[in-house]
């Protein structure tokens, strides 16, 4: 992999390699863009097939956080860390404290959080060495479990998508097919049930499905049958890439809106949904409740303030649809454009500020 060529092509700012021989730490911190503010993004621990794969994942995820944070209206840039190792057997206290010291050395350019393969307890260990970490234990002033907040944001975004697709944001009487009934999706189902929506659910975890059936009167279907359900809204809330060549022809839903990451297997599938007139809600816009919630910790966590900010996901999703109509582009492109426009406005503003400062200084020097 030609690292500098890749960084230049996609405009990355910084890539750091961190190692600690005693603890076995091998970490890669990627900082994509800090135009809007310090880079915020989680720490992922994974058994990568190669170091090149780890670098590529860190870079890809960091760029995704730039767009997610920008689209959410946060004054934060995008970054990400990957730690190479098996999260089930390679973790130790020294590893995360050593990593915390590396973060501290960046002096606030990068703020980390929990991600795949890491836990609240790992974040607490990082917190022993630096304050530039979120998602720590509530005892330290954290927001705690982010799942309910993420679910509420998805619910708000789904209402905005319903308005786009059906002319009203009411979900009463709508049939929603929910793929996956994990922590986020179960809370989402609760919100939908309380509004009077009809639920069809599936999950490889039969106990999770049964719980939804009992508590919300949901109808259960086999995992392979969820795509062809006669429904108004398809809500992918499990694995990514469920919008693909095989599933799109089966969809009967007018709206796609769910919590899963990377829902489109390829960008062409977003184009196909657009051509079919199916309202697709870009995942990183609708599922931003979690990052909005942990970002509030940077100001001293206030739940009411955080939840009010999460409610703006409705407006952010609506804005994506406005851009899609304005420019006649698929919504996944519109979401990127919304994020890029915000970053560019700030970049121009800062540039103008610096130019004005230099002009004033020049005038003073010339008397």
mmCIF file of C-alpha atoms in Angstrom:
data_model
loop_
_atom_site.group_PDB
_atom_site.id
_atom_site.type_symbol
_atom_site.label_atom_id
_atom_site.label_comp_id
_atom_site.label_asym_id
_atom_site.label_seq_id
_atom_site.Cartn_x
_atom_site.Cartn_y
_atom_site.Cartn_z
ATOM 1 C CA UNK A 1 0.000 0.000 0.000
ATOM 2 C CA UNK A 2 1.400 3.410 -1.000
ATOM 3 C CA UNK A 3 0.464 5.225 2.188
ATOM 4 C CA UNK A 4 1.335 8.805 1.249
ATOM 5 C CA UNK A 5 -0.371 8.484 -2.128
ATOM 6 C CA UNK A 6 -3.524 7.214 -0.428
ATOM 7 C CA UNK A 7 -3.424 9.939 2.215
ATOM 8 C CA UNK A 8 -2.955 12.623 -0.421
ATOM 9 C CA UNK A 9 -5.763 11.283 -2.627
ATOM 10 C CA UNK A 10 -8.304 11.332 0.219
ATOM 11 C CA UNK A 11 -6.797 14.289 2.102
ATOM 12 C CA UNK A 12 -5.766 12.645 5.385
ATOM 13 C CA UNK A 13 -3.866 14.715 7.907
ATOM 14 C CA UNK A 14 -1.993 12.208 10.023
ATOM 15 C CA UNK A 15 -1.253 8.504 10.471
ATOM 16 C CA UNK A 16 0.503 7.299 13.616
ATOM 17 C CA UNK A 17 1.963 3.905 14.476
ATOM 18 C CA UNK A 18 2.155 3.154 18.192
ATOM 19 C CA UNK A 19 3.899 0.156 19.765
ATOM 20 C CA UNK A 20 4.768 -0.967 23.259
ATOM 21 C CA UNK A 21 6.889 -4.102 23.418
ATOM 22 C CA UNK A 22 6.128 -4.966 27.042
ATOM 23 C CA UNK A 23 2.339 -4.948 26.655
ATOM 24 C CA UNK A 24 2.203 -6.072 23.028
ATOM 25 C CA UNK A 25 0.465 -2.892 21.878
ATOM 26 C CA UNK A 26 0.365 -2.416 18.115
ATOM 27 C CA UNK A 27 -1.971 0.485 17.344
ATOM 28 C CA UNK A 28 -2.615 2.677 14.325
ATOM 29 C CA UNK A 29 -4.257 6.082 14.799
ATOM 30 C CA UNK A 30 -5.658 7.698 11.651
ATOM 31 C CA UNK A 31 -6.705 11.354 11.704
ATOM 32 C CA UNK A 32 -8.602 12.297 8.575
ATOM 33 C CA UNK A 33 -9.770 15.888 9.008
ATOM 34 C CA UNK A 34 -9.839 18.372 11.894
ATOM 35 C CA UNK A 35 -11.387 21.340 10.073
ATOM 36 C CA UNK A 36 -14.450 21.288 12.340
ATOM 37 C CA UNK A 37 -12.559 20.406 15.511
ATOM 38 C CA UNK A 38 -10.582 17.608 17.199
ATOM 39 C CA UNK A 39 -10.897 14.182 15.591
ATOM 40 C CA UNK A 40 -13.318 11.883 17.437
ATOM 41 C CA UNK A 41 -13.553 8.194 16.673
ATOM 42 C CA UNK A 42 -13.464 4.869 18.485
ATOM 43 C CA UNK A 43 -10.743 2.305 19.082
ATOM 44 C CA UNK A 44 -11.298 -1.028 17.335
ATOM 45 C CA UNK A 45 -9.387 -4.196 18.298
ATOM 46 C CA UNK A 46 -9.279 -6.889 15.651
ATOM 47 C CA UNK A 47 -7.207 -9.793 14.356
ATOM 48 C CA UNK A 48 -6.239 -8.412 10.954
ATOM 49 C CA UNK A 49 -4.844 -10.689 8.267
ATOM 50 C CA UNK A 50 -2.021 -8.225 7.608
ATOM 51 C CA UNK A 51 -0.670 -4.875 8.737
ATOM 52 C CA UNK A 52 -1.770 -3.379 5.409
ATOM 53 C CA UNK A 53 -5.350 -4.473 6.157
ATOM 54 C CA UNK A 54 -5.164 -2.790 9.560
ATOM 55 C CA UNK A 55 -3.879 0.460 8.049
ATOM 56 C CA UNK A 56 -6.558 0.442 5.369
ATOM 57 C CA UNK A 57 -9.298 -0.170 7.948
ATOM 58 C CA UNK A 58 -8.078 2.659 10.168
ATOM 59 C CA UNK A 59 -7.972 5.076 7.234
ATOM 60 C CA UNK A 60 -11.390 4.041 5.916
ATOM 61 C CA UNK A 61 -13.039 4.300 9.320
ATOM 62 C CA UNK A 62 -11.432 7.665 10.102
ATOM 63 C CA UNK A 63 -12.821 9.198 6.927
ATOM 64 C CA UNK A 64 -16.227 7.787 7.762
ATOM 65 C CA UNK A 65 -16.112 9.528 11.142
ATOM 66 C CA UNK A 66 -15.323 12.861 9.480
ATOM 67 C CA UNK A 67 -18.527 12.594 7.475
ATOM 68 C CA UNK A 68 -20.577 11.238 10.376
ATOM 69 C CA UNK A 69 -19.532 13.996 12.769
ATOM 70 C CA UNK A 70 -19.958 16.716 10.151
ATOM 71 C CA UNK A 71 -23.412 15.495 9.120
ATOM 72 C CA UNK A 72 -24.455 15.335 12.778
ATOM 73 C CA UNK A 73 -23.620 19.015 13.198
ATOM 74 C CA UNK A 74 -20.819 18.312 15.678
ATOM 75 C CA UNK A 75 -17.787 20.556 15.946
ATOM 76 C CA UNK A 76 -15.549 17.541 15.624
ATOM 77 C CA UNK A 77 -13.399 16.011 12.935
ATOM 78 C CA UNK A 78 -12.867 12.363 12.109
ATOM 79 C CA UNK A 79 -10.355 9.856 13.402
ATOM 80 C CA UNK A 80 -10.101 6.189 14.270
ATOM 81 C CA UNK A 81 -7.766 3.726 15.949
ATOM 82 C CA UNK A 82 -7.244 0.046 15.282
ATOM 83 C CA UNK A 83 -5.317 -2.181 17.674
ATOM 84 C CA UNK A 84 -3.952 -5.340 16.107
ATOM 85 C CA UNK A 85 -4.752 -8.335 18.303
ATOM 86 C CA UNK A 86 -7.377 -10.757 19.530
ATOM 87 C CA UNK A 87 -9.710 -8.878 21.908
ATOM 88 C CA UNK A 88 -10.561 -12.147 23.671
ATOM 89 C CA UNK A 89 -7.014 -13.052 24.699
ATOM 90 C CA UNK A 90 -4.488 -10.299 23.947
ATOM 91 C CA UNK A 91 -5.775 -7.502 26.197
ATOM 92 C CA UNK A 92 -4.002 -6.328 29.334
ATOM 93 C CA UNK A 93 -3.938 -3.233 31.527
ATOM 94 C CA UNK A 94 -0.498 -2.142 30.359
ATOM 95 C CA UNK A 95 -1.643 -2.132 26.710
ATOM 96 C CA UNK A 96 -4.482 0.330 27.157
ATOM 97 C CA UNK A 97 -2.555 2.551 29.546
ATOM 98 C CA UNK A 98 0.325 2.703 27.068
ATOM 99 C CA UNK A 99 -2.162 3.584 24.358
ATOM 100 C CA UNK A 100 -3.618 6.281 26.609
ATOM 101 C CA UNK A 101 -0.189 7.880 26.860
ATOM 102 C CA UNK A 102 0.060 8.017 23.079
ATOM 103 C CA UNK A 103 -3.325 9.747 22.919
ATOM 104 C CA UNK A 104 -2.236 12.202 25.597
ATOM 105 C CA UNK A 105 0.815 13.011 23.489
ATOM 106 C CA UNK A 106 -1.485 14.251 20.719
ATOM 107 C CA UNK A 107 -2.666 16.970 23.106
ATOM 108 C CA UNK A 108 -6.332 16.828 22.117
ATOM 109 C CA UNK A 109 -6.050 16.389 18.336
ATOM 110 C CA UNK A 110 -7.664 12.966 18.724
ATOM 111 C CA UNK A 111 -10.335 11.771 21.171
ATOM 112 C CA UNK A 112 -11.159 8.079 21.345
ATOM 113 C CA UNK A 113 -14.140 5.961 22.405
ATOM 114 C CA UNK A 114 -15.366 2.370 22.518
ATOM 115 C CA UNK A 115 -15.694 0.393 19.297
ATOM 116 C CA UNK A 116 -15.723 -3.200 18.058
ATOM 117 C CA UNK A 117 -13.522 -5.331 20.306
ATOM 118 C CA UNK A 118 -13.163 -2.770 23.090
ATOM 119 C CA UNK A 119 -15.230 -2.109 26.195
ATOM 120 C CA UNK A 120 -16.071 0.523 28.783
ATOM 121 C CA UNK A 121 -13.463 -1.096 31.036
ATOM 122 C CA UNK A 122 -10.814 -0.605 28.334
ATOM 123 C CA UNK A 123 -11.787 3.058 28.055
ATOM 124 C CA UNK A 124 -11.428 3.390 31.845
ATOM 125 C CA UNK A 125 -7.845 2.144 31.570
ATOM 126 C CA UNK A 126 -7.118 4.681 28.823
ATOM 127 C CA UNK A 127 -8.680 7.325 31.071
ATOM 128 C CA UNK A 128 -6.001 6.591 33.674
ATOM 129 C CA UNK A 129 -3.524 8.282 31.318
ATOM 130 C CA UNK A 130 -5.573 10.869 29.419
ATOM 131 C CA UNK A 131 -8.811 12.862 29.498
ATOM 132 C CA UNK A 132 -9.141 12.581 25.714
ATOM 133 C CA UNK A 133 -11.450 9.565 25.889
ATOM 134 C CA UNK A 134 -15.250 9.180 25.993
ATOM 135 C CA UNK A 135 -17.527 6.256 26.779
ATOM 136 C CA UNK A 136 -15.947 5.648 30.174
ATOM 137 C CA UNK A 137 -17.830 4.379 33.230
ATOM 138 C CA UNK A 138 -20.684 6.562 34.509
ATOM 139 C CA UNK A 139 -18.773 6.885 37.791
ATOM 140 C CA UNK A 140 -16.300 9.066 35.909
ATOM 141 C CA UNK A 141 -19.047 11.261 34.428
ATOM 142 C CA UNK A 142 -19.787 9.250 31.310
ATOM 143 C CA UNK A 143 -23.161 8.836 29.608
ATOM 144 C CA UNK A 144 -23.262 5.056 30.093
ATOM 145 C CA UNK A 145 -24.835 2.633 27.610
ATOM 146 C CA UNK A 146 -25.313 4.504 24.284
ATOM 147 C CA UNK A 147 -27.798 2.016 22.771
ATOM 148 C CA UNK A 148 -31.018 3.736 23.938
ATOM 149 C CA UNK A 149 -29.780 7.080 22.616
ATOM 150 C CA UNK A 150 -28.775 5.593 19.269
ATOM 151 C CA UNK A 151 -32.203 3.942 19.033
ATOM 152 C CA UNK A 152 -34.007 7.211 19.720
ATOM 153 C CA UNK A 153 -32.004 8.928 16.981
ATOM 154 C CA UNK A 154 -32.889 6.178 14.504
ATOM 155 C CA UNK A 155 -36.538 6.541 15.496
ATOM 156 C CA UNK A 156 -36.430 10.293 14.862
ATOM 157 C CA UNK A 157 -34.676 9.757 11.527
ATOM 158 C CA UNK A 158 -37.215 7.134 10.512
ATOM 159 C CA UNK A 159 -40.027 9.622 11.105
ATOM 160 C CA UNK A 160 -38.284 12.109 8.789
ATOM 161 C CA UNK A 161 -37.908 9.369 6.181
ATOM 162 C CA UNK A 162 -41.583 8.469 6.523
ATOM 163 C CA UNK A 163 -42.513 12.071 5.817
ATOM 164 C CA UNK A 164 -40.397 11.960 2.674
ATOM 165 C CA UNK A 165 -41.879 8.677 1.538
ATOM 166 C CA UNK A 166 -45.509 8.975 2.634
ATOM 167 C CA UNK A 167 -46.129 12.691 3.138
ATOM 168 C CA UNK A 168 -46.533 12.363 6.909
ATOM 169 C CA UNK A 169 -44.079 11.522 9.671
ATOM 170 C CA UNK A 170 -46.644 9.531 11.623
ATOM 171 C CA UNK A 171 -45.682 5.880 11.983
ATOM 172 C CA UNK A 172 -49.052 4.834 13.360
ATOM 173 C CA UNK A 173 -50.382 1.943 11.311
ATOM 174 C CA UNK A 174 -47.162 1.602 9.314
ATOM 175 C CA UNK A 175 -45.605 -1.856 9.021
ATOM 176 C CA UNK A 176 -41.892 -1.850 9.810
ATOM 177 C CA UNK A 177 -39.713 -4.888 9.027
ATOM 178 C CA UNK A 178 -36.828 -4.864 11.511
ATOM 179 C CA UNK A 179 -33.791 -6.970 10.664
ATOM 180 C CA UNK A 180 -31.922 -7.748 13.868
ATOM 181 C CA UNK A 181 -33.288 -7.235 17.371
ATOM 182 C CA UNK A 182 -30.162 -6.362 19.344
ATOM 183 C CA UNK A 183 -29.888 -3.671 22.015
ATOM 184 C CA UNK A 184 -30.420 -0.720 19.663
ATOM 185 C CA UNK A 185 -33.123 -2.364 17.563
ATOM 186 C CA UNK A 186 -35.097 -3.608 20.561
ATOM 187 C CA UNK A 187 -35.357 -0.076 21.958
ATOM 188 C CA UNK A 188 -36.264 1.159 18.468
ATOM 189 C CA UNK A 189 -39.054 -1.429 18.386
ATOM 190 C CA UNK A 190 -40.330 -0.068 21.677
ATOM 191 C CA UNK A 191 -40.591 3.460 20.238
ATOM 192 C CA UNK A 192 -42.338 2.141 17.123
ATOM 193 C CA UNK A 193 -44.754 0.023 19.138
ATOM 194 C CA UNK A 194 -45.650 2.949 21.378
ATOM 195 C CA UNK A 195 -46.523 5.019 18.298
ATOM 196 C CA UNK A 196 -48.752 2.288 16.940
ATOM 197 C CA UNK A 197 -46.596 0.762 14.217
ATOM 198 C CA UNK A 198 -46.904 -2.908 13.259
ATOM 199 C CA UNK A 199 -43.648 -4.827 13.640
ATOM 200 C CA UNK A 200 -42.192 -7.735 11.699
ATOM 201 C CA UNK A 201 -38.879 -8.915 13.165
ATOM 202 C CA UNK A 202 -36.091 -11.375 12.548
ATOM 203 C CA UNK A 203 -32.777 -12.289 14.139
ATOM 204 C CA UNK A 204 -30.507 -15.304 14.347
ATOM 205 C CA UNK A 205 -31.010 -15.000 18.120
ATOM 206 C CA UNK A 206 -34.357 -16.695 18.652
ATOM 207 C CA UNK A 207 -34.643 -15.428 22.230
ATOM 208 C CA UNK A 208 -34.380 -11.817 21.053
ATOM 209 C CA UNK A 209 -37.114 -12.432 18.483
ATOM 210 C CA UNK A 210 -39.382 -14.069 21.062
ATOM 211 C CA UNK A 211 -38.906 -11.131 23.406
ATOM 212 C CA UNK A 212 -40.054 -8.718 20.687
ATOM 213 C CA UNK A 213 -43.035 -10.939 19.909
ATOM 214 C CA UNK A 214 -44.109 -11.044 23.545
ATOM 215 C CA UNK A 215 -43.546 -7.376 24.418
ATOM 216 C CA UNK A 216 -44.600 -5.674 21.187
ATOM 217 C CA UNK A 217 -46.870 -8.168 19.463
ATOM 218 C CA UNK A 218 -44.358 -8.415 16.627
ATOM 219 C CA UNK A 219 -44.646 -11.001 13.886
ATOM 220 C CA UNK A 220 -41.552 -13.202 13.533
ATOM 221 C CA UNK A 221 -40.137 -14.357 10.193
ATOM 222 C CA UNK A 222 -37.053 -16.322 9.172
ATOM 223 C CA UNK A 223 -33.925 -14.243 8.464
ATOM 224 C CA UNK A 224 -34.036 -14.922 4.719
ATOM 225 C CA UNK A 225 -37.665 -13.814 4.482
ATOM 226 C CA UNK A 226 -37.346 -10.330 5.976
ATOM 227 C CA UNK A 227 -36.535 -8.673 2.630
ATOM 228 C CA UNK A 228 -39.744 -9.782 0.914
ATOM 229 C CA UNK A 229 -42.092 -8.842 3.764
ATOM 230 C CA UNK A 230 -45.074 -6.758 2.686
ATOM 231 C CA UNK A 231 -44.151 -3.622 4.648
ATOM 232 C CA UNK A 232 -43.869 0.155 4.457
ATOM 233 C CA UNK A 233 -40.382 0.491 5.976
ATOM 234 C CA UNK A 234 -37.420 -1.873 5.938
ATOM 235 C CA UNK A 235 -35.138 -1.256 8.938
ATOM 236 C CA UNK A 236 -31.735 -2.964 8.649
ATOM 237 C CA UNK A 237 -30.357 -3.102 12.199
ATOM 238 C CA UNK A 238 -27.891 -5.999 12.076
ATOM 239 C CA UNK A 239 -25.057 -6.665 9.654
ATOM 240 C CA UNK A 240 -24.013 -4.323 6.863
ATOM 241 C CA UNK A 241 -24.336 -4.835 3.097
ATOM 242 C CA UNK A 242 -27.921 -6.110 3.276
ATOM 243 C CA UNK A 243 -28.884 -3.801 0.401
ATOM 244 C CA UNK A 244 -27.452 -5.712 -2.539
ATOM 245 C CA UNK A 245 -28.185 -7.331 -5.905
ATOM 246 C CA UNK A 246 -30.055 -10.238 -4.275
ATOM 247 C CA UNK A 247 -32.197 -8.298 -1.809
ATOM 248 C CA UNK A 248 -33.228 -5.174 -3.728
ATOM 249 C CA UNK A 249 -35.553 -7.060 -6.136
ATOM 250 C CA UNK A 250 -37.333 -8.547 -3.095
ATOM 251 C CA UNK A 251 -37.988 -5.264 -1.294
ATOM 252 C CA UNK A 252 -41.600 -4.118 -1.089
ATOM 253 C CA UNK A 253 -40.849 -1.234 1.272
ATOM 254 C CA UNK A 254 -41.112 2.392 0.159
ATOM 255 C CA UNK A 255 -38.581 3.498 2.806
ATOM 256 C CA UNK A 256 -35.279 2.050 4.046
ATOM 257 C CA UNK A 257 -34.242 3.397 7.447
ATOM 258 C CA UNK A 258 -32.288 1.487 10.070
ATOM 259 C CA UNK A 259 -29.426 1.429 12.556
ATOM 260 C CA UNK A 260 -26.919 -0.826 10.760
ATOM 261 C CA UNK A 261 -23.636 0.538 9.445
ATOM 262 C CA UNK A 262 -22.611 0.246 5.778
ATOM 263 C CA UNK A 263 -26.049 -0.875 4.603
ATOM 264 C CA UNK A 264 -25.230 -0.555 0.908
ATOM 265 C CA UNK A 265 -23.001 -3.372 -0.315
ATOM 266 C CA UNK A 266 -21.785 -1.070 -3.088
ATOM 267 C CA UNK A 267 -22.559 2.530 -3.982
ATOM 268 C CA UNK A 268 -24.351 1.307 -7.102
ATOM 269 C CA UNK A 269 -27.045 -0.114 -4.837
ATOM 270 C CA UNK A 270 -27.804 3.389 -3.596
ATOM 271 C CA UNK A 271 -28.190 4.405 -7.226
ATOM 272 C CA UNK A 272 -30.608 1.535 -7.844
ATOM 273 C CA UNK A 273 -32.769 2.495 -4.844
ATOM 274 C CA UNK A 274 -32.868 6.069 -6.136
ATOM 275 C CA UNK A 275 -33.944 4.916 -9.583
ATOM 276 C CA UNK A 276 -36.675 2.743 -8.060
ATOM 277 C CA UNK A 277 -38.034 5.648 -6.001
ATOM 278 C CA UNK A 278 -37.241 3.936 -2.700
ATOM 279 C CA UNK A 279 -36.374 6.446 0.030
ATOM 280 C CA UNK A 280 -32.983 5.376 1.400
ATOM 281 C CA UNK A 281 -31.851 7.007 4.658
ATOM 282 C CA UNK A 282 -28.020 7.093 4.760
ATOM 283 C CA UNK A 283 -26.828 5.088 7.745
ATOM 284 C CA UNK A 284 -24.214 7.435 9.146
ATOM 285 C CA UNK A 285 -26.784 10.244 9.325
ATOM 286 C CA UNK A 286 -29.603 8.293 10.969
ATOM 287 C CA UNK A 287 -27.479 6.287 13.434
ATOM 288 C CA UNK A 288 -25.433 9.232 14.748
ATOM 289 C CA UNK A 289 -27.180 9.291 18.135
ATOM 290 C CA UNK A 290 -24.367 7.373 19.794
ATOM 291 C CA UNK A 291 -21.598 9.712 18.693
ATOM 292 C CA UNK A 292 -23.728 12.766 19.507
ATOM 293 C CA UNK A 293 -24.232 11.337 22.987
ATOM 294 C CA UNK A 294 -20.550 10.647 23.731
ATOM 295 C CA UNK A 295 -19.556 14.001 22.230
ATOM 296 C CA UNK A 296 -21.642 15.677 24.916
ATOM 297 C CA UNK A 297 -19.290 14.183 27.510
ATOM 298 C CA UNK A 298 -16.629 16.598 26.289
ATOM 299 C CA UNK A 299 -18.675 19.424 27.839
ATOM 300 C CA UNK A 300 -19.597 17.603 31.058
ATOM 301 C CA UNK A 301 -22.383 15.179 30.250
ATOM 302 C CA UNK A 302 -25.938 16.504 30.422
ATOM 303 C CA UNK A 303 -28.553 13.971 29.328
ATOM 304 C CA UNK A 304 -31.273 16.502 28.506
ATOM 305 C CA UNK A 305 -28.893 18.524 26.362
ATOM 306 C CA UNK A 306 -27.648 15.390 24.604
ATOM 307 C CA UNK A 307 -31.166 14.141 23.857
ATOM 308 C CA UNK A 308 -32.196 17.501 22.427
ATOM 309 C CA UNK A 309 -29.191 17.305 20.123
ATOM 310 C CA UNK A 310 -30.138 13.762 19.105
ATOM 311 C CA UNK A 311 -33.599 15.012 18.120
ATOM 312 C CA UNK A 312 -31.942 17.103 15.396
ATOM 313 C CA UNK A 313 -31.286 13.875 13.487
ATOM 314 C CA UNK A 314 -34.808 14.431 12.146
ATOM 315 C CA UNK A 315 -33.670 17.734 10.621
ATOM 316 C CA UNK A 316 -30.383 16.274 9.365
ATOM 317 C CA UNK A 317 -32.171 13.446 7.570
ATOM 318 C CA UNK A 318 -34.674 15.920 6.113
ATOM 319 C CA UNK A 319 -31.792 18.058 4.861
ATOM 320 C CA UNK A 320 -30.317 15.047 3.046
ATOM 321 C CA UNK A 321 -33.601 14.549 1.213
ATOM 322 C CA UNK A 322 -33.714 18.257 0.313
ATOM 323 C CA UNK A 323 -30.236 18.078 -1.222
ATOM 324 C CA UNK A 324 -31.173 14.878 -3.048
ATOM 325 C CA UNK A 325 -34.168 16.611 -4.651
ATOM 326 C CA UNK A 326 -32.271 19.856 -5.276
ATOM 327 C CA UNK A 327 -29.400 18.214 -7.113
ATOM 328 C CA UNK A 328 -31.277 15.154 -8.408
ATOM 329 C CA UNK A 329 -28.778 12.791 -6.788
ATOM 330 C CA UNK A 330 -29.118 9.615 -4.695
ATOM 331 C CA UNK A 331 -29.419 10.224 -0.976
ATOM 332 C CA UNK A 332 -26.095 8.562 -0.129
ATOM 333 C CA UNK A 333 -24.397 11.138 -2.362
ATOM 334 C CA UNK A 334 -26.509 13.911 -0.847
ATOM 335 C CA UNK A 335 -25.371 12.931 2.661
ATOM 336 C CA UNK A 336 -21.724 13.174 1.615
ATOM 337 C CA UNK A 337 -22.417 16.501 -0.039
ATOM 338 C CA UNK A 338 -24.087 17.848 3.111
ATOM 339 C CA UNK A 339 -21.051 16.911 5.189
ATOM 340 C CA UNK A 340 -18.593 18.245 2.616
ATOM 341 C CA UNK A 341 -20.452 21.542 2.268
ATOM 342 C CA UNK A 342 -20.290 22.100 6.025
ATOM 343 C CA UNK A 343 -16.566 21.318 6.169
ATOM 344 C CA UNK A 344 -15.868 23.582 3.199
ATOM 345 C CA UNK A 345 -17.809 26.470 4.764
ATOM 346 C CA UNK A 346 -15.685 26.220 7.890
ATOM 347 C CA UNK A 347 -12.495 25.913 5.837
ATOM 348 C CA UNK A 348 -13.348 29.090 3.913
ATOM 349 C CA UNK A 349 -14.299 30.893 7.113
ATOM 350 C CA UNK A 350 -10.990 30.047 8.749
ATOM 351 C CA UNK A 351 -9.080 30.989 5.631
ATOM 352 C CA UNK A 352 -10.831 34.364 5.481
ATOM 353 C CA UNK A 353 -10.131 34.930 9.185
ATOM 354 C CA UNK A 354 -6.421 34.259 8.670
ATOM 355 C CA UNK A 355 -6.297 36.521 5.624
ATOM 356 C CA UNK A 356 -7.969 39.339 7.566
ATOM 357 C CA UNK A 357 -5.517 38.863 10.421
ATOM 358 C CA UNK A 358 -2.544 38.994 8.092
ATOM 359 C CA UNK A 359 -3.964 42.126 6.422
ATOM 360 C CA UNK A 360 -4.342 43.910 9.777
ATOM 361 C CA UNK A 361 -0.840 42.872 10.857
ATOM 362 C CA UNK A 362 0.600 44.126 7.560
ATOM 363 C CA UNK A 363 -1.123 47.496 7.980
ATOM 364 C CA UNK A 364 0.255 47.855 11.501
ATOM 365 C CA UNK A 365 3.773 46.976 10.380
ATOM 366 C CA UNK A 366 3.597 49.507 7.571
ATOM 367 C CA UNK A 367 2.473 52.163 9.996
#
